[in-house]
XYZ file of C-alpha atoms in Angstrom:
588
model
C -21.324 45.805 13.254
C -23.610 48.792 13.151
C -23.490 52.146 14.841
C -25.609 52.439 17.999
C -28.892 54.299 17.536
C -30.676 56.114 20.312
C -33.592 57.245 18.123
C -36.510 54.879 19.008
C -37.920 54.792 15.493
C -34.570 53.921 13.927
C -33.895 51.279 16.557
C -37.306 49.746 15.924
C -36.650 49.568 12.188
C -33.256 47.968 12.709
C -34.645 45.348 15.101
C -37.526 44.605 12.785
C -35.141 44.196 9.888
C -33.118 41.620 11.795
C -36.133 39.763 13.149
C -38.515 39.693 10.212
C -36.277 39.797 7.143
C -39.476 40.337 5.162
C -39.646 41.143 1.494
C -41.764 44.193 2.356
C -39.015 45.545 4.588
C -36.342 45.042 1.976
C -38.393 46.686 -0.765
C -39.281 49.652 1.432
C -35.693 50.110 2.598
C -34.335 49.908 -0.943
C -36.895 52.409 -2.214
C -36.250 54.777 0.668
C -39.986 54.899 1.476
C -39.854 55.161 5.264
C -43.609 55.825 5.434
C -44.268 52.461 3.790
C -41.665 50.887 6.050
C -43.272 52.266 9.200
C -46.660 50.996 8.064
C -45.264 47.560 7.245
C -43.814 47.245 10.746
C -46.951 48.561 12.440
C -45.271 51.697 13.757
C -47.774 54.140 12.252
C -47.033 56.904 9.801
C -46.824 59.444 12.600
C -43.324 58.174 13.217
C -42.292 59.566 9.866
C -43.038 63.252 9.887
C -41.866 65.935 7.510
C -38.533 67.467 8.454
C -36.884 65.629 11.348
C -37.413 62.183 9.838
C -35.804 63.094 6.546
C -38.986 62.286 4.590
C -39.477 64.653 1.634
C -42.888 66.204 1.017
C -44.715 65.072 -2.107
C -45.365 68.678 -3.179
C -41.726 69.745 -3.167
C -40.273 70.933 -6.455
C -37.555 68.576 -7.762
C -34.057 70.011 -7.520
C -32.790 68.568 -10.817
C -33.924 67.608 -14.307
C -32.441 64.460 -15.827
C -31.417 65.527 -19.350
C -29.391 62.409 -20.189
C -31.646 61.402 -23.067
C -31.366 64.762 -24.843
C -27.966 66.268 -23.931
C -25.827 64.087 -26.206
C -23.761 62.427 -23.481
C -24.248 58.848 -24.654
C -22.060 56.626 -22.489
C -22.770 53.254 -20.902
C -20.268 51.674 -18.528
C -19.528 47.998 -19.184
C -19.389 45.917 -15.999
C -17.995 42.840 -17.766
C -19.440 40.499 -15.137
C -19.107 36.985 -16.532
C -20.457 35.072 -13.554
C -17.128 34.677 -11.755
C -17.869 37.517 -9.270
C -14.441 39.097 -9.491
C -14.454 42.059 -7.118
C -13.134 44.796 -9.459
C -16.191 44.343 -11.693
C -18.458 46.128 -9.266
C -16.335 49.052 -8.024
C -15.930 51.237 -11.138
C -16.291 53.594 -12.735
C -15.543 57.283 -12.421
C -14.590 60.282 -14.489
C -13.730 63.965 -14.481
C -15.188 67.383 -15.175
C -12.518 69.535 -16.818
C -12.018 72.209 -19.437
C -10.096 69.967 -21.809
C -9.979 72.342 -24.793
C -9.534 75.672 -22.991
C -12.802 77.241 -24.150
C -14.016 78.044 -20.634
C -16.687 75.402 -20.109
C -16.694 71.964 -18.527
C -16.051 68.952 -20.711
C -16.587 65.394 -19.493
C -14.195 62.450 -19.291
C -15.668 59.038 -18.499
C -13.730 55.903 -17.551
C -14.778 52.566 -19.008
C -14.523 49.009 -17.729
C -12.918 46.147 -19.588
C -12.605 42.353 -19.530
C -10.508 41.378 -16.540
C -9.606 38.068 -18.166
C -8.484 39.767 -21.367
C -11.158 38.016 -23.375
C -13.765 39.866 -25.402
C -14.317 43.401 -26.676
C -12.403 46.163 -24.918
C -14.389 49.431 -24.959
C -12.592 52.716 -24.437
C -12.764 55.743 -22.180
C -14.703 58.641 -23.664
C -14.174 62.413 -23.838
C -17.145 64.698 -24.541
C -16.997 68.365 -25.553
C -19.462 70.797 -23.957
C -20.937 73.667 -25.984
C -21.311 75.703 -22.788
C -24.974 74.902 -22.357
C -24.655 71.242 -21.323
C -25.017 69.863 -24.812
C -22.305 67.340 -25.528
C -20.671 65.615 -28.443
C -17.695 63.255 -28.573
C -14.304 64.845 -29.128
C -12.965 64.148 -32.633
C -11.104 60.888 -33.117
C -7.452 61.056 -32.219
C -7.840 62.976 -28.960
C -5.630 60.377 -27.280
C -7.583 59.916 -24.030
C -9.575 56.895 -25.241
C -7.738 54.275 -23.197
C -8.764 50.656 -23.093
C -8.311 48.263 -20.156
C -10.309 48.070 -16.930
C -10.395 51.645 -15.667
C -11.507 52.918 -12.281
C -11.326 56.720 -11.909
C -9.646 59.930 -12.991
C -7.924 62.928 -11.397
C -7.612 66.052 -13.544
C -5.096 68.862 -12.866
C -2.255 70.831 -14.448
C 0.661 68.582 -13.519
C 3.317 70.094 -15.788
C 2.636 73.790 -15.052
C 1.759 74.727 -18.632
C -1.690 76.125 -17.811
C -3.904 73.353 -19.178
C -5.554 70.366 -17.513
C -3.980 66.917 -17.713
C -5.561 63.548 -16.831
C -4.407 60.795 -14.504
C -6.377 57.559 -14.910
C -6.464 54.861 -12.216
C -6.978 51.273 -13.342
C -6.770 47.614 -12.492
C -3.295 47.446 -13.912
C -0.838 50.243 -14.717
C -2.132 53.773 -14.137
C -1.808 56.265 -17.001
C -0.878 59.961 -17.124
C -2.165 61.865 -20.159
C -0.607 65.271 -20.949
C -2.900 67.852 -22.564
C -1.604 70.126 -25.324
C -4.238 72.737 -24.434
C -6.658 71.878 -27.222
C -7.999 68.631 -25.822
C -5.440 66.364 -27.464
C -3.693 64.059 -24.997
C -0.419 62.131 -25.062
C 0.485 59.188 -22.857
C 3.507 60.367 -20.832
C 3.297 57.732 -18.092
C 6.773 56.320 -18.549
C 8.617 59.634 -18.775
C 6.603 60.940 -15.792
C 7.758 58.057 -13.589
C 4.256 56.713 -12.988
C 2.462 53.521 -14.051
C 2.116 51.521 -10.829
C 0.857 48.058 -11.868
C -1.550 47.526 -8.943
C -5.253 48.114 -8.339
C -5.739 51.860 -7.859
C -9.018 53.586 -7.030
C -9.145 57.307 -6.204
C -6.323 59.828 -6.617
C -5.725 63.448 -5.638
C -3.301 66.145 -6.757
C -2.113 68.720 -4.197
C 0.983 70.735 -3.353
C 2.173 68.644 -0.428
C 5.701 70.044 -0.069
C 4.975 73.731 -0.592
C 7.113 74.127 -3.708
C 4.324 75.400 -5.951
C 3.633 72.287 -8.030
C 1.148 69.451 -7.643
C 2.173 66.174 -6.062
C 0.061 63.012 -6.347
C -1.493 60.590 -3.859
C -2.972 57.352 -5.206
C -5.205 55.125 -3.078
C -4.784 51.409 -3.731
C -7.484 48.902 -2.895
C -6.356 45.278 -2.977
C -3.462 43.142 -4.195
C -5.833 41.550 -6.690
C -5.384 39.045 -9.469
C -7.679 36.372 -10.939
C -5.557 33.757 -9.173
C -6.580 35.194 -5.773
C -10.300 34.769 -6.442
C -12.294 32.003 -4.778
C -15.994 31.109 -4.622
C -17.968 33.157 -2.087
C -21.671 33.011 -1.242
C -24.364 35.341 0.045
C -26.440 34.746 3.167
C -29.022 33.172 0.865
C -26.464 30.626 -0.332
C -25.986 31.958 -3.866
C -22.704 32.952 -5.511
C -21.723 36.489 -4.606
C -18.762 38.854 -4.382
C -16.253 38.115 -1.641
C -15.643 40.311 1.374
C -12.607 42.585 0.809
C -10.849 40.939 3.769
C -10.570 37.860 1.543
C -7.716 39.585 -0.291
C -4.511 41.210 0.960
C -4.497 45.001 0.932
C -2.019 47.049 -1.060
C -0.186 50.121 0.257
C -1.044 53.526 -1.214
C 1.447 55.522 -3.261
C 2.762 59.087 -2.969
C 4.651 60.828 -5.767
C 6.577 64.121 -5.567
C 6.452 66.386 -8.624
C 9.676 68.033 -9.789
C 7.689 70.977 -11.188
C 7.668 69.757 -14.780
C 5.380 66.749 -14.473
C 8.080 64.209 -13.614
C 7.391 62.310 -10.408
C 9.506 60.487 -7.840
C 7.952 57.680 -5.810
C 8.325 58.761 -2.164
C 5.753 56.346 -0.726
C 8.107 54.655 1.734
C 10.349 57.558 2.834
C 7.283 59.783 3.303
C 5.657 57.225 5.612
C 2.456 56.625 3.655
C 3.689 53.368 2.109
C 4.437 51.555 5.349
C 0.885 50.375 6.095
C -1.477 48.649 3.648
C -5.232 49.103 3.953
C -7.925 48.842 1.240
C -8.243 52.478 0.175
C -11.251 53.737 -1.779
C -11.187 57.532 -1.507
C -8.670 60.264 -0.730
C -9.103 63.929 0.157
C -6.328 66.544 0.316
C -7.036 69.315 2.848
C -5.407 71.297 5.624
C -7.428 69.530 8.296
C -5.395 70.728 11.291
C -5.101 74.314 9.997
C -1.318 74.498 10.280
C -0.857 75.772 6.729
C 0.178 72.395 5.297
C -1.964 70.056 3.193
C -2.861 66.773 4.870
C -4.393 63.617 3.373
C -7.481 61.810 4.629
C -8.081 58.324 3.204
C -11.244 56.244 3.516
C -10.402 52.552 3.848
C -12.881 49.730 3.343
C -13.755 48.326 6.797
C -10.333 49.300 8.099
C -9.408 52.412 10.136
C -9.127 55.563 8.044
C -5.783 57.296 7.552
C -5.199 60.932 8.410
C -1.739 61.565 7.027
C -0.645 64.703 8.881
C 1.882 66.687 6.888
C 5.030 67.286 8.962
C 6.440 69.875 6.580
C 9.658 67.962 5.944
C 8.399 65.509 3.321
C 7.077 63.020 5.852
C 3.574 62.193 7.052
C 2.303 60.700 10.313
C -1.035 58.936 10.656
C -2.885 60.916 13.324
C -6.377 59.546 12.632
C -6.599 57.831 16.021
C -5.540 60.935 17.944
C -7.757 63.177 15.832
C -10.924 61.101 16.285
C -11.447 60.237 12.610
C -10.098 56.682 12.310
C -13.414 55.125 13.393
C -16.995 56.154 13.973
C -18.182 57.215 17.425
C -18.604 53.597 18.518
C -15.054 52.641 17.571
C -16.140 50.831 14.399
C -13.982 50.940 11.282
C -16.653 51.710 8.715
C -16.706 50.678 5.073
C -15.524 54.134 3.998
C -16.213 54.608 0.299
C -16.513 58.286 -0.570
C -15.281 61.516 1.044
C -16.388 65.142 1.086
C -15.237 68.139 3.103
C -17.048 71.376 3.830
C -17.775 73.886 6.558
C -21.114 72.550 7.782
C -21.404 74.767 10.868
C -19.915 78.080 9.666
C -17.043 78.005 12.145
C -14.326 78.451 9.532
C -12.918 74.902 9.479
C -13.785 71.906 7.332
C -15.942 69.022 8.505
C -15.987 65.577 6.869
C -18.643 63.292 5.426
C -17.860 59.642 4.672
C -20.260 57.353 2.812
C -20.772 53.894 4.215
C -22.293 50.475 3.592
C -25.896 49.614 4.381
C -26.938 49.087 8.010
C -24.188 51.409 9.249
C -25.253 54.809 7.931
C -23.006 57.551 6.611
C -20.482 59.173 8.919
C -20.490 62.879 9.729
C -17.316 64.106 11.442
C -17.395 67.659 12.750
C -14.168 69.473 13.499
C -14.346 70.658 17.107
C -11.148 72.288 18.249
C -8.238 69.972 17.549
C -10.274 66.791 17.003
C -13.152 65.411 14.968
C -16.326 64.195 16.664
C -18.896 61.787 15.225
C -22.019 63.953 14.825
C -23.880 61.621 12.458
C -27.119 61.539 14.507
C -27.078 65.307 15.055
C -26.612 65.787 11.311
C -29.619 63.529 10.638
C -27.590 61.013 8.626
C -28.747 58.007 10.644
C -32.392 58.819 9.907
C -32.268 58.000 6.211
C -28.920 56.534 5.126
C -29.042 53.193 6.992
C -30.564 51.234 4.041
C -28.026 52.681 1.609
C -24.614 51.640 0.368
C -23.154 55.014 -0.551
C -20.251 55.774 -2.880
C -19.701 59.127 -4.533
C -21.067 62.267 -2.913
C -21.060 66.000 -3.452
C -21.479 68.850 -0.953
C -22.740 72.005 -2.656
C -25.378 74.712 -2.298
C -28.098 73.619 -4.701
C -30.574 76.450 -4.051
C -28.209 79.332 -3.148
C -29.570 79.726 0.374
C -26.063 79.683 1.868
C -26.248 76.117 3.229
C -24.429 73.084 1.810
C -26.697 70.405 0.376
C -25.768 66.764 -0.233
C -26.185 64.297 -3.085
C -25.117 60.654 -2.617
C -24.804 57.970 -5.270
C -25.813 54.524 -4.004
C -25.467 50.923 -5.128
C -25.309 47.550 -3.401
C -22.220 45.348 -3.413
C -23.876 42.069 -2.489
C -26.999 40.165 -3.439
C -28.777 40.717 -0.140
C -31.991 42.465 -1.139
C -34.851 42.251 -3.563
C -33.777 44.938 -6.025
C -36.068 47.800 -7.079
C -34.789 47.114 -10.619
C -34.999 43.488 -11.619
C -32.440 43.949 -14.401
C -29.768 45.098 -11.934
C -29.605 43.338 -8.556
C -27.247 46.009 -7.189
C -29.316 49.102 -8.032
C -30.432 51.498 -5.296
C -32.054 54.932 -5.236
C -29.692 57.867 -4.941
C -30.375 60.484 -2.239
C -30.571 64.262 -2.212
C -30.692 66.027 1.159
C -30.734 69.649 2.291
C -28.911 70.999 5.329
C -31.614 72.614 7.446
C -31.260 73.669 11.088
C -28.011 71.738 11.350
C -29.141 68.402 9.952
C -29.626 66.839 6.526
C -33.240 66.274 5.495
C -34.214 64.211 2.455
C -35.559 66.236 -0.456
C -36.810 65.508 -3.967
C -33.886 65.136 -6.353
C -35.563 64.284 -9.655
C -39.164 63.660 -10.713
C -38.464 59.967 -11.187
C -36.118 58.441 -8.594
C -32.624 57.807 -9.921
C -32.264 54.057 -9.268
C -28.954 52.729 -10.521
C -25.735 51.154 -9.305
C -24.137 54.575 -8.927
C -20.514 55.302 -8.181
C -19.029 58.775 -8.859
C -21.017 61.968 -8.277
C -19.297 64.906 -10.008
C -20.484 68.446 -9.311
C -20.019 71.504 -11.514
C -21.765 74.224 -13.497
C -22.263 72.344 -16.753
C -24.532 74.904 -18.460
C -22.861 78.096 -17.162
C -25.987 79.455 -15.491
C -24.400 79.929 -12.075
C -25.711 76.878 -10.229
C -24.226 73.432 -9.661
C -25.262 70.516 -11.854
C -24.361 66.849 -11.398
C -22.868 64.078 -13.471
C -23.514 60.630 -11.970
C -21.608 57.588 -13.221
C -23.138 54.152 -12.934
C -21.528 50.748 -12.805
C -22.937 48.720 -15.667
C -25.221 51.551 -16.756
C -25.429 54.966 -18.415
C -23.823 58.104 -17.021
C -26.559 60.591 -16.104
C -26.605 64.380 -16.396
C -28.764 66.204 -13.835
C -29.246 69.910 -14.474
C -29.982 72.128 -11.494
C -33.431 73.764 -11.415
C -32.599 76.320 -8.720
C -34.552 79.561 -8.498
C -32.280 82.176 -10.162
C -33.228 84.989 -7.774
C -31.002 84.256 -4.734
C -27.452 85.571 -4.994
C -24.470 83.393 -5.844
C -20.875 83.601 -6.992
C -18.736 81.290 -9.118
C -15.001 81.958 -8.748
C -12.435 80.726 -11.253
C -9.257 81.095 -9.166
C -5.988 80.756 -11.087
C -2.430 80.208 -9.896
C 0.777 81.681 -11.328
C 0.651 79.245 -14.256
C -2.941 80.086 -15.164
C -4.305 76.781 -13.843
C -6.786 76.162 -11.039
C -5.163 77.168 -7.751
C -5.636 73.810 -6.025
C -5.543 74.251 -2.246
C -6.295 77.989 -2.163
C -8.700 78.967 0.614
C -11.475 81.465 -0.068
C -13.408 83.602 2.399
C -16.459 85.418 1.048
C -18.085 88.059 3.257
C -21.477 89.494 2.322
C -23.662 91.256 4.835
C -23.217 89.688 8.253
C -22.014 86.281 7.086
C -18.730 84.785 5.882
C -18.505 81.631 3.786
C -15.329 79.512 3.700
C -14.534 77.464 0.613
C -11.458 75.684 -0.788
C -10.319 75.231 -4.390
C -10.509 71.464 -4.649
C -11.344 69.186 -7.534
C -10.583 65.804 -5.996
C -13.093 64.393 -3.531
C -16.038 62.009 -3.529
C -15.145 58.705 -5.187
C -13.156 58.023 -8.370
C -13.565 61.472 -9.857
C -12.812 65.159 -10.286
C -15.307 67.957 -9.707
C -15.406 71.447 -11.189
C -12.437 73.206 -9.546
C -14.213 76.567 -9.581
C -15.519 77.750 -6.205
C -19.276 78.150 -5.957
C -21.150 79.721 -3.055
C -24.822 80.481 -2.624
C -25.202 83.818 -0.854
C -28.935 84.106 -0.195
C -30.428 87.595 -0.164
C -27.430 89.920 -0.552
C -26.754 92.694 -3.036
C -22.966 92.366 -3.339
C -19.827 90.670 -2.039
C -18.291 93.022 0.496
C -14.915 91.269 0.834
C -13.183 88.427 -0.961
C -10.049 86.991 0.691
C -7.801 84.500 -1.123
C -5.265 82.593 0.982
C -2.906 81.043 -1.535
C -1.243 77.671 -0.777
C 2.135 79.364 -0.160
C 0.629 81.589 2.556
C 0.246 84.834 0.611
C -3.075 86.606 1.166
C -4.869 88.867 -1.331
C -8.093 90.798 -0.782
C -10.706 92.388 -3.033
C -13.998 94.091 -2.294
C -17.187 95.556 -3.735
C -17.786 92.633 -6.122
C -21.022 91.797 -7.960
C -23.191 88.768 -7.260
C -24.916 86.523 -9.814
C -21.748 86.669 -11.883
C -18.837 84.452 -12.762
C -15.557 85.973 -11.592
C -11.998 85.121 -12.618
C -9.324 85.636 -9.968
C -5.793 85.892 -11.333
C -2.587 85.947 -9.309
C -0.168 86.854 -12.103
C 1.086 89.208 -13.453
C -0.693 90.944 -10.568
C -3.645 90.076 -8.361
C -6.897 90.934 -10.116
C -10.572 89.971 -10.049
C -12.595 90.475 -13.187
C -16.148 89.654 -14.197
C -16.361 86.996 -16.881
C -20.109 87.328 -17.319
C -23.369 86.780 -15.500
C -25.426 83.619 -15.727
C -26.633 82.601 -19.159
């Protein structure tokens, strides 16, 4: 099923797609060229104007430069597709941005695939050191994070309260927890930590769910998969293809409570989250009802989403139906793949974006009072995302104008279309869109369109120049590094907010007031799909001379305030031994 469309142009395209099924339509839809598509269907190019249609102007300066070929990050994900069309082949892989060695810049961890039948070479996950200017080299041998097996994604956080960043890796098979010694050397502590679920995990998120000051863990599980459950499936054209996820039984998600030292207890069933099994792909930890407790929103593949509302006593209740975020506005359970949260309308609460499969369009849920409302058409998402199958996404202010922009990684999951890349039948162009006048409008991302089978989109300041860069992982292809080409003149801030242990203060809420405007941000690394973003808080501030007030609302409810802070500078906010904000340095 598809979401209803009231826009005449979009309706005409959808009808034409169903009626004609022409190669020209498929090529135009896959390329994102709506002007060509309108011409093909005889609608006239006037239907695709600049701005409201989402069509980018040809003279616009690209937002990013693809530096993959020169930055040293040489990594190619292995799909290991052997012609059997086993569903895990096409869903990976992810990674993490983290400061693995404690030198203050973002290193990169990338998760590799592996042979699902156990036959053949078994490549390993890779860890790359950053020199602070987005030039990378592999960590020395013996770093301990180079796992084999068929990996999916990674969640990075300080799980044992020692001040450095550890790694949790989701896989088809037992998950793995890697403890960091602070120098970028990792040790497998899965067994002693009480983890290692043997199922098929996808995304994971760390958050303090019980208010005791340490990070608990939610793991989304996809399917109860094994080679024995596979069967031949076929596309509409009658060729072998990947099966629909409903072909397999779903597997319940898992919730683990941290004892404060990195040892976890499985509380999936007593907490309530393990009583219902749906195919989970992405999870987001956020206080979505603003009651001071961290909730969990889970995107499920063509099943209703979960909104696990934190009851404050160790239990969770699924309130997605009552809150208006289980389905889209037409009551359809979308193929939710990736999740992002951000304050899109400057009202102080967080709205949600959910990526979706082609022909449905991405879902924009705006928080309005106590419920979420489907505002996808108002946000402009239905004007350009219908041909896309979206996965990872990032909400961030690319050009420092104070508005959140959007990058989405796309890639097909079935052999339905003539591909724009003949060597990869699942490749699609990724999309970059700016939030203008309340809706997302397509813009130029890179000089040459990024056409891959993309999965995770990880956002962070890779070159320490004060703007947000992107790392895009690709299934069966190279990871790509996109450096931001933003104009350096508008004001910005990058806040490294640390908890009592010296680690990123996951869940802390930030309010930045400058001039007549206040920006709300949250310290959060885990969102999107299969990955971990830069946990530092970035905000574009436009044309201001200073930050008037900075308010930090810590996860335990304590509030600290600072004022008269510089812009165009990286700031470190420390809670212990006493609250302090200090300038690290300006942009390089």
